[in-house]
Coordinates of C-alpha atoms and ligand atoms in Angstrom, one line a residue:
M1 CA -12.3 24.6 -24.6
E2 CA -13.4 21.8 -22.3
L3 CA -11.2 21.6 -19.2
H4 CA -10.1 18.3 -17.6
A5 CA -7.9 17.4 -14.7
P6 CA -4.7 15.9 -15.9
K7 CA -4.9 12.2 -16.6
G8 CA -4.4 10.0 -13.5
T9 CA -5.3 12.7 -11.0
K10 CA -8.5 12.9 -8.9
D11 CA -10.5 15.7 -7.4
V12 CA -11.9 15.4 -3.9
T13 CA -15.1 17.4 -4.0
P14 CA -16.6 19.1 -0.9
K15 CA -19.2 16.3 -0.9
D16 CA -16.6 13.6 -0.6
S17 CA -13.9 15.2 1.6
W18 CA -15.5 13.9 4.9
R19 CA -14.4 10.4 4.0
W20 CA -10.8 11.6 3.8
Q21 CA -11.2 13.5 7.1
Y22 CA -12.7 10.4 8.7
I23 CA -9.6 8.4 7.8
E24 CA -7.2 11.3 8.7
G25 CA -8.9 11.6 12.1
I26 CA -8.3 7.9 13.0
I27 CA -4.7 8.1 11.7
R28 CA -3.9 11.2 13.8
D29 CA -5.5 9.7 16.8
I30 CA -3.5 6.4 16.6
C31 CA -0.2 8.1 15.8
R32 CA -0.7 10.2 19.0
K33 CA -1.0 7.0 21.0
Y34 CA 2.4 5.8 19.6
C35 CA 4.0 9.2 20.3
I36 CA 4.6 9.8 16.7
Y37 CA 4.4 13.4 15.5
E38 CA 3.6 15.0 12.2
A39 CA 6.2 16.3 9.8
R40 CA 5.6 18.2 6.5
T41 CA 8.1 18.5 3.7
P42 CA 7.9 20.3 0.3
V43 CA 6.1 18.8 -2.7
I44 CA 9.2 19.5 -4.8
E45 CA 12.8 18.5 -4.0
H46 CA 16.0 18.7 -5.9
T47 CA 16.1 15.9 -8.4
E48 CA 19.4 14.7 -7.1
L49 CA 17.8 13.7 -3.8
F50 CA 15.7 11.0 -5.4
A51 CA 18.4 9.9 -7.8
R52 CA 20.7 9.4 -4.9
G53 CA 18.1 8.3 -2.3
V54 CA 15.6 6.2 -4.2
G55 CA 18.2 4.7 -6.5
D56 CA 18.8 5.4 -10.2
T57 CA 18.1 1.8 -11.3
T58 CA 14.6 1.8 -9.9
D59 CA 11.5 2.1 -12.0
I60 CA 10.5 5.3 -10.1
V61 CA 13.7 7.2 -10.9
Q62 CA 14.1 5.7 -14.4
K63 CA 10.6 6.1 -15.7
E64 CA 8.1 7.6 -13.3
M65 CA 9.3 10.9 -12.0
Y66 CA 7.8 14.3 -12.8
T67 CA 11.1 16.2 -13.3
F68 CA 11.4 19.7 -14.8
L69 CA 13.7 22.7 -14.8
D70 CA 12.4 25.7 -12.8
K71 CA 12.9 29.2 -14.0
G72 CA 16.3 29.3 -12.4
E73 CA 17.3 26.2 -14.5
R74 CA 17.5 24.0 -11.5
S75 CA 16.2 20.4 -11.9
V76 CA 13.4 19.8 -9.5
T77 CA 11.1 16.8 -9.0
L78 CA 7.6 16.3 -7.6
K79 CA 7.9 13.9 -4.7
P80 CA 7.7 10.4 -6.1
E81 CA 7.7 8.8 -2.6
G82 CA 7.7 10.0 1.0
T83 CA 10.9 8.8 2.6
A84 CA 13.7 10.7 0.8
G85 CA 12.3 14.1 1.6
I86 CA 11.8 13.1 5.3
V87 CA 15.4 11.9 5.5
R88 CA 16.6 15.2 3.9
M89 CA 14.7 17.1 6.5
F90 CA 16.1 14.9 9.3
V91 CA 19.6 15.6 8.1
E92 CA 19.2 19.3 7.2
N93 CA 17.6 20.1 10.6
R94 CA 20.2 18.0 12.4
L95 CA 17.4 16.1 14.2
Y96 CA 20.1 13.4 14.8
N97 CA 21.5 15.6 17.6
E98 CA 18.4 15.1 19.7
A99 CA 17.8 12.1 21.9
Q100 CA 16.8 9.2 19.6
P101 CA 14.6 7.8 18.3
T102 CA 12.9 10.5 16.2
K103 CA 9.5 9.3 15.2
M104 CA 7.3 11.1 12.7
Y105 CA 4.5 10.7 10.3
Y106 CA 3.3 12.4 7.2
L107 CA -0.3 12.5 6.1
N108 CA -1.9 13.3 2.8
A109 CA 1.5 13.8 1.2
P110 CA 0.9 14.2 -2.6
I111 CA 3.0 11.6 -4.5
F112 CA 3.6 11.9 -8.2
R113 CA 4.5 8.9 -10.5
Y114 CA 4.1 8.8 -14.2
E115 CA 2.4 5.4 -14.4
R116 CA -0.3 4.0 -16.5
P117 CA -3.5 5.0 -14.7
Q118 CA -5.8 2.2 -13.7
A119 CA -8.0 1.2 -10.7
G120 CA -5.9 1.9 -7.6
R121 CA -3.0 3.4 -9.7
L122 CA -2.9 7.2 -10.2
R123 CA -0.3 9.7 -11.3
E124 CA -1.0 11.8 -8.3
H125 CA -1.9 9.9 -5.2
H126 CA -1.6 10.6 -1.5
Q127 CA 0.2 8.8 1.2
F128 CA 0.3 8.4 4.9
G129 CA 3.6 7.1 6.2
I130 CA 5.7 6.9 9.3
E131 CA 9.5 7.0 9.7
I132 CA 11.4 6.1 12.9
F133 CA 15.0 7.2 13.0
G134 CA 17.7 6.1 15.4
A135 CA 16.1 2.8 16.5
P136 CA 18.1 -0.2 15.5
L137 CA 16.0 -2.8 17.3
A138 CA 13.4 -5.0 15.6
S139 CA 10.8 -3.8 18.0
A140 CA 10.7 -0.5 16.0
D141 CA 9.9 -2.5 12.8
A142 CA 7.2 -4.3 14.7
E143 CA 5.8 -1.0 16.0
C144 CA 5.5 0.3 12.5
I145 CA 3.6 -2.8 11.4
S146 CA 1.4 -2.9 14.5
L147 CA 0.5 0.8 14.0
A148 CA -0.4 0.2 10.3
L149 CA -2.6 -2.8 11.2
E150 CA -4.2 -0.9 14.1
I151 CA -5.2 1.9 11.8
L152 CA -6.6 -0.6 9.2
S153 CA -8.5 -2.5 11.8
R154 CA -10.0 0.6 13.4
L155 CA -11.2 1.6 9.9
G156 CA -12.9 -1.8 9.7
V157 CA -10.7 -3.2 6.9
K158 CA -11.0 -7.0 6.8
E159 CA -9.0 -9.9 5.6
L160 CA -5.6 -8.4 5.2
E161 CA -2.4 -10.3 5.0
L162 CA 0.9 -9.2 6.4
H163 CA 3.9 -10.4 4.3
I164 CA 7.3 -10.0 5.8
N165 CA 10.8 -10.7 4.5
S166 CA 14.4 -9.8 5.1
I167 CA 16.5 -8.7 2.2
G168 CA 19.7 -8.7 4.2
C169 CA 22.3 -5.9 4.5
K170 CA 25.4 -4.8 2.7
H171 CA 27.4 -7.7 4.1
C172 CA 25.1 -10.6 3.1
R173 CA 23.1 -9.2 0.2
P174 CA 26.0 -9.2 -2.3
L175 CA 26.4 -13.0 -1.8
Y176 CA 22.8 -13.5 -2.4
N177 CA 22.8 -11.3 -5.4
E178 CA 25.6 -13.5 -6.9
K179 CA 23.5 -16.6 -6.4
L180 CA 20.4 -14.9 -7.9
V181 CA 22.3 -13.6 -10.9
E182 CA 23.6 -17.1 -11.5
F183 CA 20.1 -18.5 -11.4
L184 CA 18.6 -15.7 -13.6
T185 CA 21.4 -16.1 -16.2
Q186 CA 20.2 -19.7 -16.7
H187 CA 16.7 -18.4 -17.5
E188 CA 17.8 -15.2 -19.2
H189 CA 16.0 -15.9 -22.5
E190 CA 12.7 -16.5 -20.8
L191 CA 12.7 -13.2 -18.8
C192 CA 10.9 -10.1 -19.8
E193 CA 12.9 -7.3 -21.4
T194 CA 13.0 -5.2 -18.3
C195 CA 14.2 -8.1 -16.2
R196 CA 16.9 -9.0 -18.7
D197 CA 18.1 -5.4 -18.3
R198 CA 17.9 -5.1 -14.6
M199 CA 19.1 -8.6 -13.6
H200 CA 22.7 -7.3 -13.7
K201 CA 22.1 -3.8 -12.3
N202 CA 19.6 -4.7 -9.6
P203 CA 18.8 -8.4 -9.6
L204 CA 16.6 -8.3 -6.5
R205 CA 14.1 -6.3 -8.5
T206 CA 13.3 -9.2 -10.8
L207 CA 11.6 -11.0 -7.9
D208 CA 9.1 -8.1 -7.8
C209 CA 8.3 -8.3 -11.5
K210 CA 4.6 -8.3 -12.3
E211 CA 4.9 -10.3 -15.6
E212 CA 3.4 -13.8 -15.3
K213 CA 6.4 -15.5 -17.0
C214 CA 8.9 -13.8 -14.7
R215 CA 6.9 -14.7 -11.6
E216 CA 6.8 -18.3 -12.7
I217 CA 10.6 -18.4 -13.1
C218 CA 11.3 -16.5 -9.9
A219 CA 9.1 -19.0 -7.9
S220 CA 12.1 -21.4 -8.0
A221 CA 14.8 -18.7 -7.5
P222 CA 17.2 -19.1 -4.5
I223 CA 15.7 -17.6 -1.4
V224 CA 17.3 -14.6 0.3
L225 CA 16.4 -15.9 3.8
E226 CA 18.9 -18.7 3.3
S227 CA 21.8 -16.3 2.7
L228 CA 21.2 -13.9 5.6
C229 CA 24.2 -13.2 7.9
D230 CA 23.8 -13.8 11.6
E231 CA 22.9 -10.2 12.4
C232 CA 20.1 -10.1 9.8
S233 CA 18.8 -13.5 10.8
H234 CA 18.7 -12.4 14.4
H235 CA 16.9 -9.2 13.5
L236 CA 14.3 -11.2 11.6
D237 CA 13.8 -13.6 14.5
E238 CA 13.4 -10.7 16.9
L239 CA 10.8 -9.2 14.6
K240 CA 8.9 -12.4 14.5
S241 CA 9.0 -12.7 18.3
C242 CA 7.6 -9.2 18.6
L243 CA 4.7 -9.9 16.2
D244 CA 4.0 -13.2 17.9
A245 CA 3.9 -11.5 21.3
V246 CA 1.1 -9.2 20.2
G247 CA -0.7 -11.9 18.2
I248 CA -0.1 -10.4 14.7
P249 CA -0.2 -13.2 12.1
Y250 CA 2.2 -12.9 9.2
V251 CA 3.4 -14.8 6.1
L252 CA 7.1 -15.1 5.6
D253 CA 7.3 -14.2 1.9
P254 CA 10.7 -14.3 0.2
H255 CA 9.2 -12.5 -2.9
I256 CA 8.6 -9.3 -1.1
V257 CA 11.6 -7.1 -2.1
R258 CA 10.0 -3.6 -2.5
G259 CA 10.6 -1.3 -5.4
L260 CA 13.1 1.0 -3.8
D261 CA 16.8 0.6 -3.5
Y262 CA 17.3 1.8 0.1
Y263 CA 15.9 -1.1 2.0
T264 CA 17.9 -3.3 4.3
K265 CA 16.8 -6.2 6.6
T266 CA 13.1 -6.0 7.1
V267 CA 10.7 -5.4 4.2
F268 CA 6.9 -5.9 4.5
E269 CA 3.7 -5.4 2.7
I270 CA 0.1 -5.4 3.8
I271 CA -2.0 -7.0 1.1
S272 CA -5.7 -7.3 0.4
N273 CA -7.5 -9.6 -1.9
D274 CA -10.4 -7.2 -2.2
L275 CA -8.3 -4.9 -4.5
S276 CA -7.7 -5.8 -8.1
A277 CA -4.1 -6.2 -9.3
Q278 CA -3.0 -3.2 -7.2
N279 CA -3.4 -5.1 -4.0
T280 CA -0.8 -3.6 -1.7
V281 CA -2.3 -1.1 0.7
C282 CA 0.9 -0.5 2.7
G283 CA 4.6 -1.2 2.1
G284 CA 7.7 -0.5 4.1
G285 CA 10.8 -1.6 5.7
R286 CA 14.1 -0.8 7.3
Y287 CA 16.6 1.5 5.6
D288 CA 19.7 1.6 7.8
G289 CA 22.0 3.1 5.2
L290 CA 19.9 5.9 3.7
V291 CA 20.6 8.7 6.2
E292 CA 24.3 8.2 5.8
Q293 CA 24.0 8.0 2.0
L294 CA 22.2 11.4 2.0
G295 CA 25.0 13.1 4.0
G296 CA 23.9 12.5 7.6
P297 CA 25.6 10.4 10.3
K298 CA 25.1 6.6 10.3
T299 CA 21.5 6.2 11.6
P300 CA 19.3 3.2 11.4
A301 CA 15.7 3.8 10.3
V302 CA 12.4 2.1 9.5
G303 CA 9.1 3.2 8.1
F304 CA 6.2 2.6 5.6
G305 CA 4.0 4.3 3.2
M306 CA 0.2 3.7 2.8
G307 CA -1.7 4.8 -0.3
L308 CA -4.8 6.6 0.8
E309 CA -6.8 6.3 -2.5
R310 CA -6.2 2.6 -2.4
L311 CA -7.3 2.5 1.2
L312 CA -10.5 4.3 0.3
L313 CA -11.1 2.0 -2.6
L314 CA -10.6 -1.0 -0.3
L315 CA -13.0 0.4 2.3
Q316 CA -15.6 1.0 -0.5
N317 CA -15.1 -2.5 -1.9
Q318 CA -15.6 -4.0 1.5
G319 CA -18.6 -1.8 2.2
A320 CA -17.0 -0.6 5.4
H321 CA -19.0 1.9 7.4
M322 CA -17.2 5.3 7.3
G323 CA -19.5 7.3 9.6
E324 CA -21.6 10.1 8.0
P325 CA -20.9 13.6 6.7
A326 CA -21.0 16.0 9.6
S327 CA -24.5 17.0 10.6
I328 CA -25.8 20.6 10.6
D329 CA -27.4 21.7 13.9
I330 CA -29.8 24.2 12.3
Y331 CA -30.8 25.5 8.9
I332 CA -32.6 28.9 9.1
A333 CA -35.3 29.3 6.6
P334 CA -36.5 33.0 6.3
I335 CA -39.8 34.0 4.6
G336 CA -39.5 37.6 3.2
D337 CA -36.8 40.2 3.1
T338 CA -37.2 41.6 6.7
A339 CA -36.9 38.0 8.0
R340 CA -34.0 37.4 5.7
M341 CA -31.9 40.1 7.4
K342 CA -32.8 38.9 10.8
A343 CA -31.9 35.3 9.8
F344 CA -28.5 36.4 8.7
E345 CA -27.9 38.2 12.1
L346 CA -29.3 35.1 14.0
A347 CA -26.9 32.7 12.1
A348 CA -23.9 34.8 13.1
F349 CA -25.2 34.9 16.7
L350 CA -25.7 31.1 16.9
R351 CA -22.3 30.4 15.2
K352 CA -20.6 32.5 17.8
Q353 CA -22.3 30.4 20.4
G354 CA -20.8 27.3 18.8
L355 CA -23.6 25.8 16.6
I356 CA -23.2 24.6 13.1
V357 CA -25.6 26.8 11.1
D358 CA -26.6 27.1 7.5
I359 CA -28.9 29.6 5.9
D360 CA -30.6 30.2 2.5
H361 CA -28.5 32.4 0.1
V362 CA -30.6 31.6 -2.9
G363 CA -33.9 33.3 -2.2
R364 CA -35.9 30.1 -2.4
S365 CA -39.5 29.7 -1.5
I366 CA -40.2 28.2 1.9
K367 CA -41.2 24.9 0.2
A368 CA -38.0 24.8 -1.8
Q369 CA -36.0 25.6 1.3
F370 CA -37.5 22.5 3.0
K371 CA -36.8 20.4 0.0
F372 CA -33.2 21.6 0.0
A373 CA -32.8 21.0 3.7
G374 CA -34.3 17.5 3.4
K375 CA -31.3 16.4 1.3
L376 CA -28.8 17.4 4.0
N377 CA -28.0 15.9 7.3
I378 CA -29.9 18.6 9.2
R379 CA -31.2 18.3 12.8
Y380 CA -33.5 21.4 12.9
V381 CA -35.0 23.7 10.4
G382 CA -35.9 27.1 11.9
I383 CA -38.7 29.0 10.1
L384 CA -38.6 32.7 10.4
G385 CA -41.8 34.4 9.1
D386 CA -43.6 37.6 10.2
S387 CA -45.3 36.1 13.2
E388 CA -42.0 34.5 14.5
L389 CA -40.2 37.8 14.0
E390 CA -42.8 39.5 16.2
M391 CA -42.4 36.9 18.9
G392 CA -38.5 37.0 18.7
A393 CA -38.6 33.3 18.1
L394 CA -38.1 30.6 15.5
K395 CA -40.5 27.8 14.6
L396 CA -38.2 24.9 15.0
K397 CA -38.9 21.7 13.1
N398 CA -37.1 18.6 14.4
M399 CA -36.1 16.9 11.1
T400 CA -36.1 13.4 12.6
S401 CA -39.3 13.4 14.6
G402 CA -41.2 16.0 12.6
Q403 CA -42.2 17.8 15.8
E404 CA -42.5 21.6 15.8
E405 CA -41.9 24.0 18.6
I406 CA -41.6 27.8 19.0
V407 CA -38.3 28.7 20.6
K408 CA -37.1 32.2 21.6
F409 CA -33.9 33.4 19.9
D410 CA -32.1 33.5 23.3
N411 CA -33.1 29.9 24.0
L412 CA -32.1 28.4 20.7
F413 CA -28.6 27.4 21.7
N414 CA -29.7 25.6 24.9
Y415 CA -32.7 24.0 23.2
I416 CA -30.6 22.6 20.3
K417 CA -27.7 21.5 22.4
E418 CA -30.1 19.4 24.6
Ligands
LIG1 P1 2.9 -1.1 -6.4 O1 3.6 -2.4 -6.2 O2 1.4 -1.3 -6.2 O3 3.3 -0.3 -7.6 P2 4.8 0.3 -4.8 O4 5.7 -0.7 -4.3 O5 5.2 1.1 -6.0 O6 3.3 -0.3 -5.1 P3 5.3 2.1 -2.6 O7 6.3 2.9 -3.3 O8 5.7 1.2 -1.5 O9 4.4 1.3 -3.7 O10 4.1 3.1 -2.1 C1 3.4 2.8 -0.9 C2 1.9 2.7 -1.1 O11 1.5 3.7 -1.9 C3 1.6 1.4 -1.9 O12 1.5 0.3 -1.1 C4 0.2 1.8 -2.5 O13 -0.8 1.7 -1.5 C5 0.4 3.3 -2.8 N1 0.7 3.6 -4.2 C6 1.9 3.4 -4.8 N2 1.8 3.8 -6.1 C7 0.6 4.2 -6.3 C8 -0.2 4.8 -7.4 N3 0.4 5.0 -8.6 N4 -1.5 5.2 -7.2 C9 -2.1 5.0 -6.0 N5 -1.5 4.5 -5.0 C10 -0.2 4.1 -5.1
LIG2 MG1 4.9 1.0 -8.1

């Protein structure tokens, strides 16, 4: 039987993982500067968390979740997004009792969605995201955006567009929804089947439809910004002022509504034209009602999620420089069995001293060892034959300059470190 990874999943082989680690390193470094600390939550949660948290009229909950009964007949679901689990953790661990805000990030969280796999769209993907709890001010929204953009810019991503919008709150959104439903009803027969169905349950979602026809119709739909209450308008103005203050350009885009139910006020997406149809690298917003909805005290919150596979694809499409795989200080190439044992001992000795050391485990000829070493990012090859053994030294070949030198075992560390 031929074995395949499940459709829509991707391996990261040991040859490729350095690209991921490069991105992860930059993300961790920048989060540290913003005083945001890492949180980890389980890959599975009780299904109810997502039904209640993400919203049972969303595509994610209706069509895309990996849900199954475990052996104890409990319905569990593989995380289809990052926020609900984090909110559950915030509430369960009573983090709201601490001085607020509570800022956290998750990195490399596996996210599962049963979608049609295509470029930039997988069934298992990984996200980096941040969540800030207990911060009602728009500066927190701006901090999320500025952190996401700083990461993307440090990675060398070019030509991104930040789109922001406000979708109001529980006071002003119902009024807007009414206007929207009225408009959609006039065009009902032209909408796609999904939109005809959701226009009554969740009208905002139609603005997010990817069908060409629906997009055309929605282009002339009433705009949510015109229905915002004073508080939501003020919040949006504050956000714009914060972004202006640090020189972050944005497009005010009334069609950004996001695919999840929990958003209030700010929503945003960071979009690249160097990705195909799947052009959103990062999406997020404010969700002031979710903590309370999941059983915690009333707590404002804001955050985003960034798809790491999509980010890697973007970096590749733009030909961004991602550094190199880590170099190896020395590759020890023994000739003969006596030398082989000594080489093994020497490798252990040098690793203890802190060097990055590799050694032949295949029994290759010296020529083949050099050929092998030539393919790796190796600084020195150390040849260990009978004469070197007698001298208690290696013949070191500098793989960049080609220069050779005899170096005593005890001096190897210092020689290589210089
Ligand atoms: P899209 O509109 O592309 O479906 P979304 O609104 O469903 O995105 P979010 O739920 O906000 O996406 O997830 C945050 C980020 O995760 C997205 O901006 C994207 O980079 C990434 N992402 C979402 N779904 C997938 C997927 N199926 N495969 C790969 N990356 C994904
Ligand atoms: Mg989606």
